[in-house]
PDB file of C-alpha atoms in Angstrom:
ATOM      1  CA  UNK A   1      34.949  30.091  98.584  1.00 51.00           C
ATOM      2  CA  UNK A   2      36.052  26.439  98.685  1.00 61.00           C
ATOM      3  CA  UNK A   3      33.486  23.924  97.493  1.00 80.00           C
ATOM      4  CA  UNK A   4      30.438  25.901  98.653  1.00 86.00           C
ATOM      5  CA  UNK A   5      27.334  25.426  96.533  1.00 91.00           C
ATOM      6  CA  UNK A   6      24.563  27.951  96.004  1.00 93.00           C
ATOM      7  CA  UNK A   7      21.118  26.730  94.989  1.00 95.00           C
ATOM      8  CA  UNK A   8      18.055  28.864  94.363  1.00 96.00           C
ATOM      9  CA  UNK A   9      17.711  32.363  92.969  1.00 97.00           C
ATOM     10  CA  UNK A  10      19.842  35.305  94.046  1.00 96.00           C
ATOM     11  CA  UNK A  11      19.384  39.011  93.414  1.00 95.00           C
ATOM     12  CA  UNK A  12      22.069  40.477  91.194  1.00 94.00           C
ATOM     13  CA  UNK A  13      22.844  43.608  89.247  1.00 94.00           C
ATOM     14  CA  UNK A  14      24.302  43.855  85.736  1.00 96.00           C
ATOM     15  CA  UNK A  15      27.724  45.511  85.757  1.00 95.00           C
ATOM     16  CA  UNK A  16      28.646  44.790  82.114  1.00 96.00           C
ATOM     17  CA  UNK A  17      26.535  43.691  79.140  1.00 96.00           C
ATOM     18  CA  UNK A  18      29.021  43.778  76.249  1.00 97.00           C
ATOM     19  CA  UNK A  19      29.559  40.027  75.972  1.00 96.00           C
ATOM     20  CA  UNK A  20      32.742  39.463  73.926  1.00 96.00           C
ATOM     21  CA  UNK A  21      31.339  36.120  72.700  1.00 96.00           C
ATOM     22  CA  UNK A  22      27.924  37.597  71.736  1.00 93.00           C
ATOM     23  CA  UNK A  23      26.031  34.837  73.563  1.00 94.00           C
ATOM     24  CA  UNK A  24      23.686  37.116  75.501  1.00 94.00           C
ATOM     25  CA  UNK A  25      25.766  36.848  78.652  1.00 96.00           C
ATOM     26  CA  UNK A  26      26.026  39.584  81.279  1.00 97.00           C
ATOM     27  CA  UNK A  27      28.548  40.192  84.032  1.00 95.00           C
ATOM     28  CA  UNK A  28      26.683  40.332  87.348  1.00 94.00           C
ATOM     29  CA  UNK A  29      27.378  41.315  90.924  1.00 93.00           C
ATOM     30  CA  UNK A  30      25.579  39.117  93.482  1.00 94.00           C
ATOM     31  CA  UNK A  31      25.938  40.754  96.925  1.00 92.00           C
ATOM     32  CA  UNK A  32      24.701  37.633  98.783  1.00 91.00           C
ATOM     33  CA  UNK A  33      27.776  35.739  97.600  1.00 86.00           C
ATOM     34  CA  UNK A  34      30.717  37.846  98.764  1.00 72.00           C
ATOM     35  CA  UNK A  35      34.027  37.125  97.139  1.00 66.00           C
ATOM     36  CA  UNK A  36      32.416  35.259  94.246  1.00 62.00           C
ATOM     37  CA  UNK A  37      34.505  35.300  91.101  1.00 61.00           C
ATOM     38  CA  UNK A  38      33.008  37.514  88.439  1.00 76.00           C
ATOM     39  CA  UNK A  39      32.069  35.231  85.574  1.00 86.00           C
ATOM     40  CA  UNK A  40      29.852  35.927  82.593  1.00 94.00           C
ATOM     41  CA  UNK A  41      26.340  34.669  83.356  1.00 96.00           C
ATOM     42  CA  UNK A  42      24.711  32.709  80.542  1.00 97.00           C
ATOM     43  CA  UNK A  43      21.127  33.657  79.727  1.00 97.00           C
ATOM     44  CA  UNK A  44      18.188  31.358  80.346  1.00 97.00           C
ATOM     45  CA  UNK A  45      15.887  32.296  77.454  1.00 94.00           C
ATOM     46  CA  UNK A  46      12.452  30.988  76.451  1.00 92.00           C
ATOM     47  CA  UNK A  47      13.536  30.108  72.913  1.00 91.00           C
ATOM     48  CA  UNK A  48      16.931  29.453  71.306  1.00 91.00           C
ATOM     49  CA  UNK A  49      18.568  27.360  68.592  1.00 92.00           C
ATOM     50  CA  UNK A  50      20.741  27.674  65.478  1.00 92.00           C
ATOM     51  CA  UNK A  51      19.908  31.079  63.909  1.00 89.00           C
ATOM     52  CA  UNK A  52      16.689  31.468  65.951  1.00 91.00           C
ATOM     53  CA  UNK A  53      15.803  32.704  69.389  1.00 90.00           C
ATOM     54  CA  UNK A  54      14.778  35.441  71.766  1.00 89.00           C
ATOM     55  CA  UNK A  55      17.606  37.929  72.331  1.00 89.00           C
ATOM     56  CA  UNK A  56      17.144  40.785  74.810  1.00 91.00           C
ATOM     57  CA  UNK A  57      20.021  41.915  77.014  1.00 94.00           C
ATOM     58  CA  UNK A  58      19.327  43.917  80.190  1.00 94.00           C
ATOM     59  CA  UNK A  59      21.082  47.286  80.507  1.00 93.00           C
ATOM     60  CA  UNK A  60      23.912  47.978  82.926  1.00 95.00           C
ATOM     61  CA  UNK A  61      22.419  48.557  86.368  1.00 94.00           C
ATOM     62  CA  UNK A  62      19.393  46.315  85.752  1.00 95.00           C
ATOM     63  CA  UNK A  63      18.332  43.932  88.500  1.00 96.00           C
ATOM     64  CA  UNK A  64      18.548  40.270  87.459  1.00 96.00           C
ATOM     65  CA  UNK A  65      17.785  36.919  89.039  1.00 97.00           C
ATOM     66  CA  UNK A  66      20.888  34.734  89.134  1.00 96.00           C
ATOM     67  CA  UNK A  67      21.198  30.978  89.606  1.00 96.00           C
ATOM     68  CA  UNK A  68      24.277  28.779  89.480  1.00 94.00           C
ATOM     69  CA  UNK A  69      24.594  25.625  87.382  1.00 95.00           C
ATOM     70  CA  UNK A  70      24.656  22.655  89.788  1.00 96.00           C
ATOM     71  CA  UNK A  71      25.140  25.232  92.563  1.00 93.00           C
ATOM     72  CA  UNK A  72      28.639  26.125  91.296  1.00 91.00           C
ATOM     73  CA  UNK A  73      29.246  29.897  91.726  1.00 89.00           C
ATOM     74  CA  UNK A  74      31.714  29.875  88.824  1.00 89.00           C
ATOM     75  CA  UNK A  75      28.852  28.994  86.410  1.00 92.00           C
ATOM     76  CA  UNK A  76      26.233  31.761  86.839  1.00 94.00           C
ATOM     77  CA  UNK A  77      23.002  31.907  84.826  1.00 96.00           C
ATOM     78  CA  UNK A  78      20.803  34.993  84.606  1.00 97.00           C
ATOM     79  CA  UNK A  79      17.227  33.761  84.520  1.00 97.00           C
ATOM     80  CA  UNK A  80      15.232  36.966  84.339  1.00 96.00           C
ATOM     81  CA  UNK A  81      14.932  40.538  85.512  1.00 95.00           C
ATOM     82  CA  UNK A  82      12.909  42.414  88.121  1.00 94.00           C
ATOM     83  CA  UNK A  83      12.132  45.990  89.087  1.00 90.00           C
ATOM     84  CA  UNK A  84      13.019  47.373  92.482  1.00 87.00           C
ATOM     85  CA  UNK A  85      10.852  49.974  94.214  1.00 84.00           C
ATOM     86  CA  UNK A  86      13.302  52.653  93.003  1.00 84.00           C
ATOM     87  CA  UNK A  87      13.152  51.571  89.340  1.00 79.00           C
ATOM     88  CA  UNK A  88      10.824  53.244  86.871  1.00 76.00           C
ATOM     89  CA  UNK A  89       8.512  50.842  85.077  1.00 73.00           C
ATOM     90  CA  UNK A  90       8.135  51.243  81.315  1.00 72.00           C
ATOM     91  CA  UNK A  91       5.874  54.196  80.526  1.00 67.00           C
ATOM     92  CA  UNK A  92       2.117  53.626  80.363  1.00 65.00           C
ATOM     93  CA  UNK A  93       1.597  50.229  81.946  1.00 62.00           C
ATOM     94  CA  UNK A  94      -1.957  51.353  82.743  1.00 64.00           C
ATOM     95  CA  UNK A  95      -3.465  48.602  80.573  1.00 63.00           C
ATOM     96  CA  UNK A  96      -3.127  46.198  83.481  1.00 73.00           C
ATOM     97  CA  UNK A  97      -3.135  42.492  82.692  1.00 80.00           C
ATOM     98  CA  UNK A  98      -4.619  43.097  79.224  1.00 83.00           C
ATOM     99  CA  UNK A  99      -1.502  44.973  78.106  1.00 82.00           C
ATOM    100  CA  UNK A 100       1.773  43.273  77.240  1.00 85.00           C
ATOM    101  CA  UNK A 101       4.714  45.381  76.243  1.00 85.00           C
ATOM    102  CA  UNK A 102       8.347  45.200  75.316  1.00 88.00           C
ATOM    103  CA  UNK A 103      10.241  48.462  75.584  1.00 87.00           C
ATOM    104  CA  UNK A 104      13.874  49.275  74.881  1.00 87.00           C
ATOM    105  CA  UNK A 105      15.432  52.729  75.168  1.00 87.00           C
ATOM    106  CA  UNK A 106      13.837  54.026  71.957  1.00 90.00           C
ATOM    107  CA  UNK A 107      11.455  51.335  70.666  1.00 92.00           C
ATOM    108  CA  UNK A 108       8.247  49.948  72.110  1.00 90.00           C
ATOM    109  CA  UNK A 109       5.909  47.108  71.146  1.00 92.00           C
ATOM    110  CA  UNK A 110       2.515  47.105  72.882  1.00 89.00           C
ATOM    111  CA  UNK A 111      -0.010  44.276  72.626  1.00 90.00           C
ATOM    112  CA  UNK A 112      -3.387  45.115  74.187  1.00 88.00           C
ATOM    113  CA  UNK A 113      -6.065  42.425  74.524  1.00 88.00           C
ATOM    114  CA  UNK A 114      -8.763  44.760  75.897  1.00 86.00           C
ATOM    115  CA  UNK A 115     -12.024  43.733  74.162  1.00 87.00           C
ATOM    116  CA  UNK A 116     -13.019  46.215  71.407  1.00 87.00           C
ATOM    117  CA  UNK A 117     -10.276  48.669  72.446  1.00 85.00           C
ATOM    118  CA  UNK A 118      -7.112  46.612  72.114  1.00 87.00           C
ATOM    119  CA  UNK A 119      -4.639  46.268  69.312  1.00 93.00           C
ATOM    120  CA  UNK A 120      -0.951  46.324  68.508  1.00 95.00           C
ATOM    121  CA  UNK A 121       1.318  49.365  68.388  1.00 93.00           C
ATOM    122  CA  UNK A 122       4.962  49.490  67.349  1.00 95.00           C
ATOM    123  CA  UNK A 123       6.701  52.809  68.033  1.00 94.00           C
ATOM    124  CA  UNK A 124      10.290  53.954  67.407  1.00 95.00           C
ATOM    125  CA  UNK A 125      11.464  57.299  68.800  1.00 93.00           C
ATOM    126  CA  UNK A 126      14.419  59.613  68.280  1.00 91.00           C
ATOM    127  CA  UNK A 127      17.378  59.353  68.397  1.00 92.00           C
ATOM    128  CA  UNK A 128      17.001  55.826  66.975  1.00 90.00           C
ATOM    129  CA  UNK A 129      15.236  57.390  63.972  1.00 91.00           C
ATOM    130  CA  UNK A 130      15.180  60.913  62.573  1.00 91.00           C
ATOM    131  CA  UNK A 131      11.420  61.330  63.183  1.00 91.00           C
ATOM    132  CA  UNK A 132       9.140  59.284  65.457  1.00 93.00           C
ATOM    133  CA  UNK A 133       7.550  56.321  63.647  1.00 96.00           C
ATOM    134  CA  UNK A 134       4.554  54.212  64.627  1.00 96.00           C
ATOM    135  CA  UNK A 135       2.294  51.495  63.286  1.00 97.00           C
ATOM    136  CA  UNK A 136      -1.023  50.819  65.018  1.00 96.00           C
ATOM    137  CA  UNK A 137      -3.496  48.044  64.263  1.00 96.00           C
ATOM    138  CA  UNK A 138      -6.736  48.317  66.232  1.00 94.00           C
ATOM    139  CA  UNK A 139     -10.509  48.459  65.860  1.00 92.00           C
ATOM    140  CA  UNK A 140     -10.120  51.815  64.095  1.00 92.00           C
ATOM    141  CA  UNK A 141      -8.036  50.238  61.314  1.00 95.00           C
ATOM    142  CA  UNK A 142      -4.362  50.497  60.442  1.00 97.00           C
ATOM    143  CA  UNK A 143      -2.398  53.681  61.005  1.00 96.00           C
ATOM    144  CA  UNK A 144       1.191  54.469  60.003  1.00 96.00           C
ATOM    145  CA  UNK A 145       2.835  57.703  61.122  1.00 94.00           C
ATOM    146  CA  UNK A 146       6.175  59.308  60.378  1.00 92.00           C
ATOM    147  CA  UNK A 147       6.597  62.641  62.121  1.00 89.00           C
ATOM    148  CA  UNK A 148       3.622  64.787  61.057  1.00 88.00           C
ATOM    149  CA  UNK A 149       2.675  62.525  58.122  1.00 89.00           C
ATOM    150  CA  UNK A 150       0.293  59.584  58.341  1.00 92.00           C
ATOM    151  CA  UNK A 151      -1.575  56.937  56.382  1.00 93.00           C
ATOM    152  CA  UNK A 152      -4.796  55.497  57.786  1.00 94.00           C
ATOM    153  CA  UNK A 153      -6.653  52.508  56.363  1.00 94.00           C
ATOM    154  CA  UNK A 154     -10.076  51.643  57.735  1.00 92.00           C
ATOM    155  CA  UNK A 155     -13.397  50.254  56.563  1.00 90.00           C
ATOM    156  CA  UNK A 156     -14.261  53.582  54.922  1.00 88.00           C
ATOM    157  CA  UNK A 157     -11.100  53.942  52.824  1.00 89.00           C
ATOM    158  CA  UNK A 158      -7.573  55.318  52.873  1.00 89.00           C
ATOM    159  CA  UNK A 159      -6.450  58.690  54.202  1.00 89.00           C
ATOM    160  CA  UNK A 160      -2.984  60.132  53.482  1.00 87.00           C
ATOM    161  CA  UNK A 161      -1.938  63.218  55.467  1.00 87.00           C
ATOM    162  CA  UNK A 162       1.289  65.097  54.747  1.00 86.00           C
ATOM    163  CA  UNK A 163       1.762  68.236  56.866  1.00 79.00           C
ATOM    164  CA  UNK A 164      -1.096  70.493  55.615  1.00 78.00           C
ATOM    165  CA  UNK A 165      -2.198  68.204  52.767  1.00 83.00           C
ATOM    166  CA  UNK A 166      -4.755  65.402  53.071  1.00 84.00           C
ATOM    167  CA  UNK A 167      -5.653  62.859  50.378  1.00 82.00           C
ATOM    168  CA  UNK A 168      -8.720  60.773  51.217  1.00 84.00           C
ATOM    169  CA  UNK A 169      -9.890  57.839  49.078  1.00 84.00           C
ATOM    170  CA  UNK A 170     -13.194  56.103  49.835  1.00 84.00           C
ATOM    171  CA  UNK A 171     -16.173  54.514  48.139  1.00 82.00           C
ATOM    172  CA  UNK A 172     -17.688  57.997  47.817  1.00 84.00           C
ATOM    173  CA  UNK A 173     -14.747  59.332  45.820  1.00 86.00           C
ATOM    174  CA  UNK A 174     -11.458  61.151  46.259  1.00 87.00           C
ATOM    175  CA  UNK A 175     -10.828  64.426  48.037  1.00 87.00           C
ATOM    176  CA  UNK A 176      -7.669  66.486  48.311  1.00 86.00           C
ATOM    177  CA  UNK A 177      -7.346  69.150  50.989  1.00 87.00           C
ATOM    178  CA  UNK A 178      -4.499  71.687  50.941  1.00 86.00           C
ATOM    179  CA  UNK A 179      -4.681  74.246  53.731  1.00 82.00           C
ATOM    180  CA  UNK A 180      -8.326  75.445  53.487  1.00 82.00           C
ATOM    181  CA  UNK A 181      -8.909  74.415  49.844  1.00 86.00           C
ATOM    182  CA  UNK A 182     -10.744  71.175  49.068  1.00 85.00           C
ATOM    183  CA  UNK A 183     -11.102  69.406  45.719  1.00 87.00           C
ATOM    184  CA  UNK A 184     -13.524  66.471  45.652  1.00 86.00           C
ATOM    185  CA  UNK A 185     -13.988  63.953  42.866  1.00 87.00           C
ATOM    186  CA  UNK A 186     -17.117  61.938  43.578  1.00 86.00           C
ATOM    187  CA  UNK A 187     -17.319  58.281  42.668  1.00 83.00           C
ATOM    188  CA  UNK A 188     -19.252  57.649  39.458  1.00 83.00           C
ATOM    189  CA  UNK A 189     -22.928  57.124  40.127  1.00 75.00           C
ATOM    190  CA  UNK A 190     -24.176  53.840  38.739  1.00 73.00           C
ATOM    191  CA  UNK A 191     -27.855  53.301  38.038  1.00 69.00           C
ATOM    192  CA  UNK A 192     -28.936  49.958  39.500  1.00 68.00           C
ATOM    193  CA  UNK A 193     -31.450  49.475  36.649  1.00 63.00           C
TER     194      UNK A 193
END
């Protein structure tokens, strides 16, 4: 390769992501630079420092943009990722520009800025956890789910659902529902006089 320099961005593909130094580096193949030595590419991240930072490593096979420090092909830097036409985008990107999401293999964070409909959802799926978990904050309130169980908090009160049992607490009182049986304890009536 001699003293050739390579400036600009190049398309690459991750061939290894288990950085032995745990610096967020990936080993990349850059077809446009044949015969290039395979060196670990340092990440270019939006935020980093002692004990702080953004750490997200692309999976093996992911497409990455690669640059070279001062044009030197022995000092690669991965500066971001991209999808090819053959790649599947993360599920449900239908929110358009109002939706921002971060998705790994089994966890997903969605931020939706759609007026009156948006919110935040954090979801973790199996096999990362035994049962699917989610937390949603939106105009309907706060909802936590674990498998078939859930807790909902909204302007009307709190609702706890466990399989076929529901406990609802509101300003009107408390009700417990088990299968088809309902027990209701109304809130004490206070005379305004």
